[in-house]
Short mmCIF file of C-alpha atoms in Angstrom, two decimals:
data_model
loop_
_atom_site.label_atom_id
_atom_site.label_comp_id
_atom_site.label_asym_id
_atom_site.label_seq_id
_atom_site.Cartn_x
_atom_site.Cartn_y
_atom_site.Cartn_z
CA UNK A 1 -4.25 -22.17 23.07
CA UNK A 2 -3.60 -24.06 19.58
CA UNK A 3 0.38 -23.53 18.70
CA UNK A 4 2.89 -25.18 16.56
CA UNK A 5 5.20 -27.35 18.00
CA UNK A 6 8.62 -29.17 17.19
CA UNK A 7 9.50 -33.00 18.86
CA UNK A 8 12.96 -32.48 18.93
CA UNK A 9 15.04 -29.36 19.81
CA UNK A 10 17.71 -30.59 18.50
CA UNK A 11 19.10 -32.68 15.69
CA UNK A 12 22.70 -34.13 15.07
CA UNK A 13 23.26 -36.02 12.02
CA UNK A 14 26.35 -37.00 9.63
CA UNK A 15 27.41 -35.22 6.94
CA UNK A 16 25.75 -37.03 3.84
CA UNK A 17 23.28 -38.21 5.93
CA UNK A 18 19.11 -37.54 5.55
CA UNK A 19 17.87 -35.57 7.89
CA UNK A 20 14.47 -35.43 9.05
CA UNK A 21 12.96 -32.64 10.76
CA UNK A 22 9.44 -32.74 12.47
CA UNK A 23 6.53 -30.79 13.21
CA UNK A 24 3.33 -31.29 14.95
CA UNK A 25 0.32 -28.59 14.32
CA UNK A 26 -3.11 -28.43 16.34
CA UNK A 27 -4.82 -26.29 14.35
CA UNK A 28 -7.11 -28.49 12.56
CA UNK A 29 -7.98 -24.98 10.31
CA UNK A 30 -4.40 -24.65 9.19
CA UNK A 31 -4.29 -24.84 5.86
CA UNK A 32 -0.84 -23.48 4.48
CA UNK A 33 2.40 -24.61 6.19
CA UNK A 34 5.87 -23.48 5.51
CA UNK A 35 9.47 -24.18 6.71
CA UNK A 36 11.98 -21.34 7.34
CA UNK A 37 15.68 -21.96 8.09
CA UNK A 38 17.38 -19.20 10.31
CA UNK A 39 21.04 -19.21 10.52
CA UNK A 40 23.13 -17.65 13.74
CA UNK A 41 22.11 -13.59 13.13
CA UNK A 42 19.80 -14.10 10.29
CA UNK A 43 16.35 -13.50 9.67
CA UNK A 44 14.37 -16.68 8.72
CA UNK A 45 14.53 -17.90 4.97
CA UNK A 46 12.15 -19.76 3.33
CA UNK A 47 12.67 -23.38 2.32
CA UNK A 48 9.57 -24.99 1.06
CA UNK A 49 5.72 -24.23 2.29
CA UNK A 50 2.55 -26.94 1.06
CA UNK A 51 -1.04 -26.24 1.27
CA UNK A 52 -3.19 -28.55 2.79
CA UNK A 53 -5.02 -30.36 -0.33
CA UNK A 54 -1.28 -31.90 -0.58
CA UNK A 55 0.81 -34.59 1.07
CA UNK A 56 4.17 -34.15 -0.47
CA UNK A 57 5.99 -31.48 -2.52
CA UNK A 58 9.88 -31.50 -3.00
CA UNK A 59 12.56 -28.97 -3.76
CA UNK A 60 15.60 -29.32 -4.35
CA UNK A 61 17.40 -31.70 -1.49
CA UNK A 62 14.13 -30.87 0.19
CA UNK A 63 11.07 -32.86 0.90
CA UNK A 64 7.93 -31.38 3.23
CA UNK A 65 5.91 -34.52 4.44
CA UNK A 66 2.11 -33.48 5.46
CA UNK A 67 -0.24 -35.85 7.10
CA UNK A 68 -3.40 -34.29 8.16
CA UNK A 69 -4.83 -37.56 10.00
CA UNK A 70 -2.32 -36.81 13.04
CA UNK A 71 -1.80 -32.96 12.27
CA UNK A 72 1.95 -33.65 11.53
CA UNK A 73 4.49 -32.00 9.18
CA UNK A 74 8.38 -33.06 8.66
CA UNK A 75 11.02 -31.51 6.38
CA UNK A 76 13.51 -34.24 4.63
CA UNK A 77 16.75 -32.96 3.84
CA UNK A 78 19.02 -35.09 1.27
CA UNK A 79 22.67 -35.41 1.78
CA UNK A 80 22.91 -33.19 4.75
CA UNK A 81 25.86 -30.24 4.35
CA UNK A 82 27.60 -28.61 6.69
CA UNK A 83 26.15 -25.65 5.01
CA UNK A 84 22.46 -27.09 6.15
CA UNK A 85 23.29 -26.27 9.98
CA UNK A 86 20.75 -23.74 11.43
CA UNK A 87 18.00 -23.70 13.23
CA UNK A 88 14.87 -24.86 11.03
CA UNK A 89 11.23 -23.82 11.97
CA UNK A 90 7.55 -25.07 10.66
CA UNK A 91 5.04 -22.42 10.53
CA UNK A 92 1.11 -22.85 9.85
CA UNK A 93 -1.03 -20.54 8.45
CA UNK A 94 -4.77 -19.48 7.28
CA UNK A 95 -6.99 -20.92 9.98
CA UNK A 96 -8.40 -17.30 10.39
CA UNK A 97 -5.07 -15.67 11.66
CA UNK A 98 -3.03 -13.41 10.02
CA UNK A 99 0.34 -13.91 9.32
CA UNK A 100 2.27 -17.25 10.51
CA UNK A 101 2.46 -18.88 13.90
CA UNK A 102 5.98 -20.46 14.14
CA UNK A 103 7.12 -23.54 16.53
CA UNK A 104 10.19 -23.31 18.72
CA UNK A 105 12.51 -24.59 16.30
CA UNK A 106 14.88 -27.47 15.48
CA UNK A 107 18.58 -26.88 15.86
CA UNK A 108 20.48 -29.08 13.21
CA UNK A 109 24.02 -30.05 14.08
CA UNK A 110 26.10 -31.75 11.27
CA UNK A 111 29.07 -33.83 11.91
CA UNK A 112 32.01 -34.68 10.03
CA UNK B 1 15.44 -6.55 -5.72
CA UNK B 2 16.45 -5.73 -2.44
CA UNK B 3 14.60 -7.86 0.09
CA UNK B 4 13.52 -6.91 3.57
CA UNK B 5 15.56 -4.17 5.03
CA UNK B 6 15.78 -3.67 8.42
CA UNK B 7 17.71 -1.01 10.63
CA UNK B 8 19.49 -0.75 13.02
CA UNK B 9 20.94 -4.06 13.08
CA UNK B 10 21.94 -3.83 16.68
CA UNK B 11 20.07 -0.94 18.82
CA UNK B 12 21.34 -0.56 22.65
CA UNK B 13 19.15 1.37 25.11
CA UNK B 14 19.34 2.30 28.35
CA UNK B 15 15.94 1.32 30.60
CA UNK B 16 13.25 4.11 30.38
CA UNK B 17 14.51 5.16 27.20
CA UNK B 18 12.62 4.78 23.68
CA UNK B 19 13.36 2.62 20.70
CA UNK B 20 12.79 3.27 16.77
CA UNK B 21 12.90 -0.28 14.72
CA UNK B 22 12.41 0.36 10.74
CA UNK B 23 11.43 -1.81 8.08
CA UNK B 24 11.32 -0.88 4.58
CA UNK B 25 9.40 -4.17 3.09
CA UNK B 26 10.31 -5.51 -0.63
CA UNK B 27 9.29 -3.86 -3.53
CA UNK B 28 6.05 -4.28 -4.40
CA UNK B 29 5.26 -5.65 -1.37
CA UNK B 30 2.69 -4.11 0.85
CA UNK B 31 1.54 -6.08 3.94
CA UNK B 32 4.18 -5.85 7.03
CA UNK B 33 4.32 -8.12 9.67
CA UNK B 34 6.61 -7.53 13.38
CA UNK B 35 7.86 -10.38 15.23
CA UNK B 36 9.64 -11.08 18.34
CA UNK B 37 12.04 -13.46 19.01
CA UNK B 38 14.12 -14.90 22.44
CA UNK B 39 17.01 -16.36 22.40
CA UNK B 40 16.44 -20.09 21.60
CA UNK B 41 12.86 -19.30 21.22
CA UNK B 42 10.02 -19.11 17.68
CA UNK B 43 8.88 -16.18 16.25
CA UNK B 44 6.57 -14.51 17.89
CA UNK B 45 3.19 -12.30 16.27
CA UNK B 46 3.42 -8.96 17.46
CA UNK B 47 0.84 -6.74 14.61
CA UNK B 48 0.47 -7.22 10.62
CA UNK B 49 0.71 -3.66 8.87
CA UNK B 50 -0.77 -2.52 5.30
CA UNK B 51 -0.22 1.02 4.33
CA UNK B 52 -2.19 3.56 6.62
CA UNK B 53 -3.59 0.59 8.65
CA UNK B 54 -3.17 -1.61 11.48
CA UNK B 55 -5.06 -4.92 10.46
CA UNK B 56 -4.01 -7.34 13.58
CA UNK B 57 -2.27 -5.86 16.92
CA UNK B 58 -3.51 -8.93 18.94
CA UNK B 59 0.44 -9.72 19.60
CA UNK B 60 1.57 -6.64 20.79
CA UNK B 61 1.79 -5.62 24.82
CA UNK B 62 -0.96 -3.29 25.45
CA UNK B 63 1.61 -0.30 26.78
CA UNK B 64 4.28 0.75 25.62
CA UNK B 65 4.37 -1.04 21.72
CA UNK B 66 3.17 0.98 18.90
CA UNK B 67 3.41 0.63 15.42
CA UNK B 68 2.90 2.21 12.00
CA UNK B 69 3.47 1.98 8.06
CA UNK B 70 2.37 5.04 6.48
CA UNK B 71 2.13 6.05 3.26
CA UNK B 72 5.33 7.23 2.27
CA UNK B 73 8.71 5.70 4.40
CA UNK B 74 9.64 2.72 6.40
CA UNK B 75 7.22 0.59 8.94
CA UNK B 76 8.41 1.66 12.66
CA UNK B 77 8.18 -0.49 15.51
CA UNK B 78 8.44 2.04 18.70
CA UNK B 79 9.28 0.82 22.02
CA UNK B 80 8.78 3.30 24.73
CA UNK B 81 10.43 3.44 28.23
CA UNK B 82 12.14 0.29 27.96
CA UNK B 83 12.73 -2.68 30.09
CA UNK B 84 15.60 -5.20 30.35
CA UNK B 85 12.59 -7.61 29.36
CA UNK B 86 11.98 -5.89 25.52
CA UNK B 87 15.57 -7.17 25.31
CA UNK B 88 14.70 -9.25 22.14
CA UNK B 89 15.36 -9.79 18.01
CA UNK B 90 13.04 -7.68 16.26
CA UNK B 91 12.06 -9.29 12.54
CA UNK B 92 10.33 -7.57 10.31
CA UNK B 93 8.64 -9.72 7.51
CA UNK B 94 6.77 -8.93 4.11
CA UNK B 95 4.27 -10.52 2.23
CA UNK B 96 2.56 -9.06 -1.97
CA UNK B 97 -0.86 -7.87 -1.95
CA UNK B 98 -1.96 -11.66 -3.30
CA UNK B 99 -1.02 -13.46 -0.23
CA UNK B 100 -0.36 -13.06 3.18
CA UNK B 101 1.26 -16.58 3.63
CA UNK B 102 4.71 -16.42 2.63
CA UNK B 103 6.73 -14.36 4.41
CA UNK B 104 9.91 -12.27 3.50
CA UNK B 105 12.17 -11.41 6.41
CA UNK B 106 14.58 -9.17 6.94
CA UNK B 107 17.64 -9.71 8.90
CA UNK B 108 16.25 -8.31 12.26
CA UNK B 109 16.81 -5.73 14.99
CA UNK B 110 18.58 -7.46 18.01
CA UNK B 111 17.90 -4.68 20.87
CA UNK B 112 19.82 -4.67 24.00
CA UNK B 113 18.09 -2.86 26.89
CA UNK B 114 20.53 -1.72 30.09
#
């Protein structure tokens, strides 16, 4: 079946450093995607979602990439914090489910 | 605002024994969604809740997994006759009436089966 999946399980970068998290989506129907960050015994939290009529949208430190010619979404994180260490998740949505289908998840190490 | 509240935060069972997850959504909120998740694992669907009704169960086991939101109270998840293998975090997300794309979750259920 069609899921949401991550290229890397996990991620160790500097501290200062960009990180880049990615995503690759087979749901050609997907139209809403959205990136949660779960910390060790915590629920999910939402960083930054885009709908598919975009290619870019930033937050603050954040940046979600979209690029629907090769179904693939990344998260850009600015000057990487120790505080930024979790595990961070892409999740797609519309496409005629309900709800959100979520990858496996990146695991984001910083080092000193 | 209080967001997604969950309880128990930690629920330990013993195998054939039943288990009571509840999720009071955020205010205003009014679409419920259950998922599962394994160590080092996603999310997984498990049934999407409004008030009275069950809109999507396609995610749940067939036996054993029921759940509710009624009118008045907390959404349950109930787990009946347990197995080492329900031995899982249980999240609990909301969503407003306008959308059912971003989720709120709670901080989750982890349930330890014996």
């Amino acid at each position: 079946g069609e899921s949401v999946g991550l290229h890397l399980p996990t991620l160790s970068v500097q501290e200062g450093d960009n990180s880049i998290i990615n995503c690759a989506y087979s749901n050609s129907a997907s139209d809403y995607f959205i990136w949660y960050k779960q910390e060790s015994g915590k629920g999910p939290q939402f960083i930054i979602d885009i709908r598919s009529n975009m290619d870019k949208r930033q937050g603050q430190r954040v940046t979600v990439l979209l690029n629907k010619t090769v179904k693939h979404l990344s998260l850009q994180i600015a000057a990487t914090q120790p505080g930024d260490s979790a595990v961070y998740f892409c999740a797609e949505g519309g496409g005629g489910a309900d709800g959100l289908t979520f990858g496996k998840g990146t695991h984001l190490i910083i080092q000193p | 605002n209080a967001g997604v509240m969950q309880n128990p935060r930690h629920l330990v069972r013993r195998r054939g024994q039943e288990a009571r997850l509840r999720c009071s959504p955020m205010k205003g909120h009014s679409h419920v969604y259950w998922y599962r998740q394994l160590p080092e694992e996603g999310l997984k669907f498990m049934v999407y809740l409004q008030k009275e009704n069950i809109i999507d169960e396609s995610g749940m086991p067939k036996e054993r997994f029921s759940a509710e939101f009624p009118k008045e109270g907390p959404s349950i998840l109930r787990i009946q006759q347990v197995v080492r293998g329900d031995s899982a975090a249980y999240f609990c997300a909301s969503s407003p009436p306008s959308s059912n794309e971003k989720l709120f979750f709670g901080s989750g259920t982890q349930l330890s089966v014996l």
